[in-house]
Amino acid sequence: MPVDHTLVLSGVLDDADLISGPTSGDPALTLSPGAGVDTHVTGVVAPGQTVTITYSVTVKPYAQQGDHNLVTQVTEIGSTPSTPPGACAGAALCTEIPSADDAAVPLMNLDVAGAAAAVVAVGGGTFMLVRRRKTGTSH
């Protein structure tokens, strides 16, 4: 099944810095620069095949973040949002992780402190979004 999608990273990178990736776990999918910080994902996957795309970020200090919400979205070409997504409401292939509770908490939640990683798995021509979190020490 052909894949021609965009991995929308702008909703993450307003609150975090890219450490590595995104990378494809299988040559069935090719990643190339898309518009801005987003990534174009193309290729062909067999029915039932799963391909994982991984990237890692470090969450910025609270005062340097955008909307305090790490949002990753996968969209079809042509339906990529023009502004960074702030939430997953109404988006089928999306994950979000709050980066901090509020301004009274200047450090990140332990759930997302240190490095946060997101994984996008492609199976049978459709995307599934999975998130992984690493905990670290607060600064």
PDB file of C-alpha atoms in Angstrom:
ATOM      1  CA  MET A   1       0.000   0.000   0.000  1.00  0.00           C
ATOM      2  CA  PRO A   2       1.450   3.390  -0.920  1.00  0.00           C
ATOM      3  CA  VAL A   3       2.276   5.864   1.854  1.00  0.00           C
ATOM      4  CA  ASP A   4       2.426   9.620   1.185  1.00  0.00           C
ATOM      5  CA  HIS A   5       2.047  11.463   4.491  1.00  0.00           C
ATOM      6  CA  THR A   6       3.530  14.240   6.593  1.00  0.00           C
ATOM      7  CA  LEU A   7       4.882  13.739  10.092  1.00  0.00           C
ATOM      8  CA  VAL A   8       3.968  17.078  11.688  1.00  0.00           C
ATOM      9  CA  LEU A   9       6.642  17.988  14.230  1.00  0.00           C
ATOM     10  CA  SER A  10       5.856  21.698  14.617  1.00  0.00           C
ATOM     11  CA  GLY A  11       3.526  20.971  17.563  1.00  0.00           C
ATOM     12  CA  VAL A  12       6.434  19.342  19.413  1.00  0.00           C
ATOM     13  CA  LEU A  13       9.283  21.627  18.409  1.00  0.00           C
ATOM     14  CA  ASP A  14       7.627  24.762  19.793  1.00  0.00           C
ATOM     15  CA  ASP A  15       8.241  23.201  23.244  1.00  0.00           C
ATOM     16  CA  ALA A  16      11.284  20.983  22.686  1.00  0.00           C
ATOM     17  CA  ASP A  17      14.527  20.662  20.741  1.00  0.00           C
ATOM     18  CA  LEU A  18      15.084  17.805  18.292  1.00  0.00           C
ATOM     19  CA  ILE A  19      17.899  15.536  19.493  1.00  0.00           C
ATOM     20  CA  SER A  20      17.797  12.840  16.815  1.00  0.00           C
ATOM     21  CA  GLY A  21      15.678  11.598  13.944  1.00  0.00           C
ATOM     22  CA  PRO A  22      13.219  11.176  12.651  1.00  0.00           C
ATOM     23  CA  THR A  23      14.447   7.877  11.245  1.00  0.00           C
ATOM     24  CA  SER A  24      12.650   4.974   9.613  1.00  0.00           C
ATOM     25  CA  GLY A  25      13.109   1.489  11.019  1.00  0.00           C
ATOM     26  CA  ASP A  26      12.705  -0.055   7.554  1.00  0.00           C
ATOM     27  CA  PRO A  27      13.752   0.970   4.025  1.00  0.00           C
ATOM     28  CA  ALA A  28      10.098   0.519   2.990  1.00  0.00           C
ATOM     29  CA  LEU A  29       9.596   4.140   4.106  1.00  0.00           C
ATOM     30  CA  THR A  30      11.702   7.095   3.064  1.00  0.00           C
ATOM     31  CA  LEU A  31      11.869  10.273   5.127  1.00  0.00           C
ATOM     32  CA  SER A  32      12.719  13.594   3.553  1.00  0.00           C
ATOM     33  CA  PRO A  33      12.493  17.210   4.643  1.00  0.00           C
ATOM     34  CA  GLY A  34       9.013  18.638   4.307  1.00  0.00           C
ATOM     35  CA  ALA A  35       7.754  22.161   4.861  1.00  0.00           C
ATOM     36  CA  GLY A  36       9.448  23.839   7.828  1.00  0.00           C
ATOM     37  CA  VAL A  37      10.251  21.293  10.535  1.00  0.00           C
ATOM     38  CA  ASP A  38       7.857  18.639   9.258  1.00  0.00           C
ATOM     39  CA  THR A  39       8.934  15.412   7.550  1.00  0.00           C
ATOM     40  CA  HIS A  40       7.601  13.878   4.339  1.00  0.00           C
ATOM     41  CA  VAL A  41       7.032  10.118   4.673  1.00  0.00           C
ATOM     42  CA  THR A  42       6.765   8.077   1.460  1.00  0.00           C
ATOM     43  CA  GLY A  43       7.063   4.460   0.442  1.00  0.00           C
ATOM     44  CA  VAL A  44       5.128   1.245   0.087  1.00  0.00           C
ATOM     45  CA  VAL A  45       4.192  -1.109   2.920  1.00  0.00           C
ATOM     46  CA  ALA A  46       2.681  -4.557   2.601  1.00  0.00           C
ATOM     47  CA  PRO A  47      -0.673  -5.322   4.257  1.00  0.00           C
ATOM     48  CA  GLY A  48       0.038  -6.018   7.927  1.00  0.00           C
ATOM     49  CA  GLN A  49       3.596  -4.666   7.720  1.00  0.00           C
ATOM     50  CA  THR A  50       4.658  -2.310  10.508  1.00  0.00           C
ATOM     51  CA  VAL A  51       7.390   0.282  10.098  1.00  0.00           C
ATOM     52  CA  THR A  52       8.465   2.446  13.014  1.00  0.00           C
ATOM     53  CA  ILE A  53       9.602   6.057  12.684  1.00  0.00           C
ATOM     54  CA  THR A  54      11.446   7.336  15.737  1.00  0.00           C
ATOM     55  CA  TYR A  55      12.634  10.734  16.901  1.00  0.00           C
ATOM     56  CA  SER A  56      13.864  12.124  20.222  1.00  0.00           C
ATOM     57  CA  VAL A  57      13.495  15.575  21.738  1.00  0.00           C
ATOM     58  CA  THR A  58      14.549  17.380  24.890  1.00  0.00           C
ATOM     59  CA  VAL A  59      11.835  19.474  26.486  1.00  0.00           C
ATOM     60  CA  LYS A  60      12.759  23.154  26.902  1.00  0.00           C
ATOM     61  CA  PRO A  61      12.479  24.923  30.264  1.00  0.00           C
ATOM     62  CA  TYR A  62       8.876  26.017  30.888  1.00  0.00           C
ATOM     63  CA  ALA A  63       9.532  29.729  30.242  1.00  0.00           C
ATOM     64  CA  GLN A  64      11.002  28.918  26.805  1.00  0.00           C
ATOM     65  CA  GLN A  65       8.156  26.670  25.629  1.00  0.00           C
ATOM     66  CA  GLY A  66       5.386  27.621  23.229  1.00  0.00           C
ATOM     67  CA  ASP A  67       2.032  26.153  24.267  1.00  0.00           C
ATOM     68  CA  HIS A  68       3.357  23.649  26.853  1.00  0.00           C
ATOM     69  CA  ASN A  69       1.907  20.700  24.937  1.00  0.00           C
ATOM     70  CA  LEU A  70       3.933  18.221  22.835  1.00  0.00           C
ATOM     71  CA  VAL A  71       1.714  17.337  19.868  1.00  0.00           C
ATOM     72  CA  THR A  72       2.707  14.950  17.071  1.00  0.00           C
ATOM     73  CA  GLN A  73       0.359  14.506  14.130  1.00  0.00           C
ATOM     74  CA  VAL A  74       0.427  12.413  10.962  1.00  0.00           C
ATOM     75  CA  THR A  75      -1.530  13.839   8.052  1.00  0.00           C
ATOM     76  CA  GLU A  76      -2.065  13.123   4.414  1.00  0.00           C
ATOM     77  CA  ILE A  77      -0.221  15.397   2.010  1.00  0.00           C
ATOM     78  CA  GLY A  78      -2.271  18.531   1.481  1.00  0.00           C
ATOM     79  CA  SER A  79      -3.964  18.456   4.880  1.00  0.00           C
ATOM     80  CA  THR A  80      -0.961  19.484   6.985  1.00  0.00           C
ATOM     81  CA  PRO A  81      -1.956  22.240   9.442  1.00  0.00           C
ATOM     82  CA  SER A  82      -0.602  25.704   8.615  1.00  0.00           C
ATOM     83  CA  THR A  83       0.156  26.451  12.280  1.00  0.00           C
ATOM     84  CA  PRO A  84       1.613  24.138  14.928  1.00  0.00           C
ATOM     85  CA  PRO A  85      -1.150  21.915  16.311  1.00  0.00           C
ATOM     86  CA  GLY A  86      -1.764  22.712  19.986  1.00  0.00           C
ATOM     87  CA  ALA A  87      -3.959  19.707  20.749  1.00  0.00           C
ATOM     88  CA  CYS A  88      -5.232  16.500  19.201  1.00  0.00           C
ATOM     89  CA  ALA A  89      -8.928  17.397  19.285  1.00  0.00           C
ATOM     90  CA  GLY A  90     -10.459  16.112  16.053  1.00  0.00           C
ATOM     91  CA  ALA A  91      -7.187  14.653  14.712  1.00  0.00           C
ATOM     92  CA  ALA A  92      -7.261  10.906  14.127  1.00  0.00           C
ATOM     93  CA  LEU A  93      -3.520  10.222  14.036  1.00  0.00           C
ATOM     94  CA  CYS A  94      -2.180  12.333  16.858  1.00  0.00           C
ATOM     95  CA  THR A  95      -0.600  12.150  20.310  1.00  0.00           C
ATOM     96  CA  GLU A  96      -0.134  14.877  22.871  1.00  0.00           C
ATOM     97  CA  ILE A  97       1.837  15.060  26.088  1.00  0.00           C
ATOM     98  CA  PRO A  98       1.513  18.073  28.406  1.00  0.00           C
ATOM     99  CA  SER A  99       4.993  19.421  29.159  1.00  0.00           C
ATOM    100  CA  ALA A 100       4.144  21.066  32.504  1.00  0.00           C
ATOM    101  CA  ASP A 101       1.091  21.607  34.669  1.00  0.00           C
ATOM    102  CA  ASP A 102       1.112  25.427  34.728  1.00  0.00           C
ATOM    103  CA  ALA A 103       3.327  28.459  35.136  1.00  0.00           C
ATOM    104  CA  ALA A 104       3.538  27.787  38.879  1.00  0.00           C
ATOM    105  CA  VAL A 105       5.562  24.675  38.005  1.00  0.00           C
ATOM    106  CA  PRO A 106       8.686  26.037  36.306  1.00  0.00           C
ATOM    107  CA  LEU A 107      10.136  22.553  35.777  1.00  0.00           C
ATOM    108  CA  MET A 108       8.813  19.828  33.519  1.00  0.00           C
ATOM    109  CA  ASN A 109       6.654  16.995  34.815  1.00  0.00           C
ATOM    110  CA  LEU A 110       8.782  13.978  35.624  1.00  0.00           C
ATOM    111  CA  ASP A 111       6.843  12.132  32.917  1.00  0.00           C
ATOM    112  CA  VAL A 112       8.486  14.247  30.241  1.00  0.00           C
ATOM    113  CA  ALA A 113      11.610  15.594  31.909  1.00  0.00           C
ATOM    114  CA  GLY A 114      14.857  14.820  30.151  1.00  0.00           C
ATOM    115  CA  ALA A 115      14.340  13.328  26.726  1.00  0.00           C
ATOM    116  CA  ALA A 116      10.927  12.594  25.304  1.00  0.00           C
ATOM    117  CA  ALA A 117      10.650  10.296  22.326  1.00  0.00           C
ATOM    118  CA  ALA A 118       7.789   9.647  19.962  1.00  0.00           C
ATOM    119  CA  VAL A 119       7.336   6.671  17.720  1.00  0.00           C
ATOM    120  CA  VAL A 120       5.120   6.472  14.666  1.00  0.00           C
ATOM    121  CA  ALA A 121       4.329   2.960  13.481  1.00  0.00           C
ATOM    122  CA  VAL A 122       3.047   2.333   9.973  1.00  0.00           C
ATOM    123  CA  GLY A 123       1.105  -0.875   9.464  1.00  0.00           C
ATOM    124  CA  GLY A 124      -0.929  -2.034   6.522  1.00  0.00           C
ATOM    125  CA  GLY A 125      -0.829   1.353   4.846  1.00  0.00           C
ATOM    126  CA  THR A 126      -2.261   3.185   7.840  1.00  0.00           C
ATOM    127  CA  PHE A 127      -0.490   5.023  10.631  1.00  0.00           C
ATOM    128  CA  MET A 128      -0.648   4.213  14.305  1.00  0.00           C
ATOM    129  CA  LEU A 129       0.852   6.726  16.720  1.00  0.00           C
ATOM    130  CA  VAL A 130       2.604   5.406  19.811  1.00  0.00           C
ATOM    131  CA  ARG A 131       4.494   7.473  22.319  1.00  0.00           C
ATOM    132  CA  ARG A 132       7.373   6.518  24.557  1.00  0.00           C
ATOM    133  CA  ARG A 133       8.564   8.562  27.469  1.00  0.00           C
ATOM    134  CA  LYS A 134      11.879   8.595  29.239  1.00  0.00           C
ATOM    135  CA  THR A 135      12.048  10.073  32.673  1.00  0.00           C
ATOM    136  CA  GLY A 136      15.033  12.029  33.780  1.00  0.00           C
ATOM    137  CA  THR A 137      16.088  14.381  36.473  1.00  0.00           C
ATOM    138  CA  SER A 138      14.535  17.838  36.659  1.00  0.00           C
ATOM    139  CA  HIS A 139      16.870  20.779  36.175  1.00  0.00           C
TER     140      HIS A 139
END
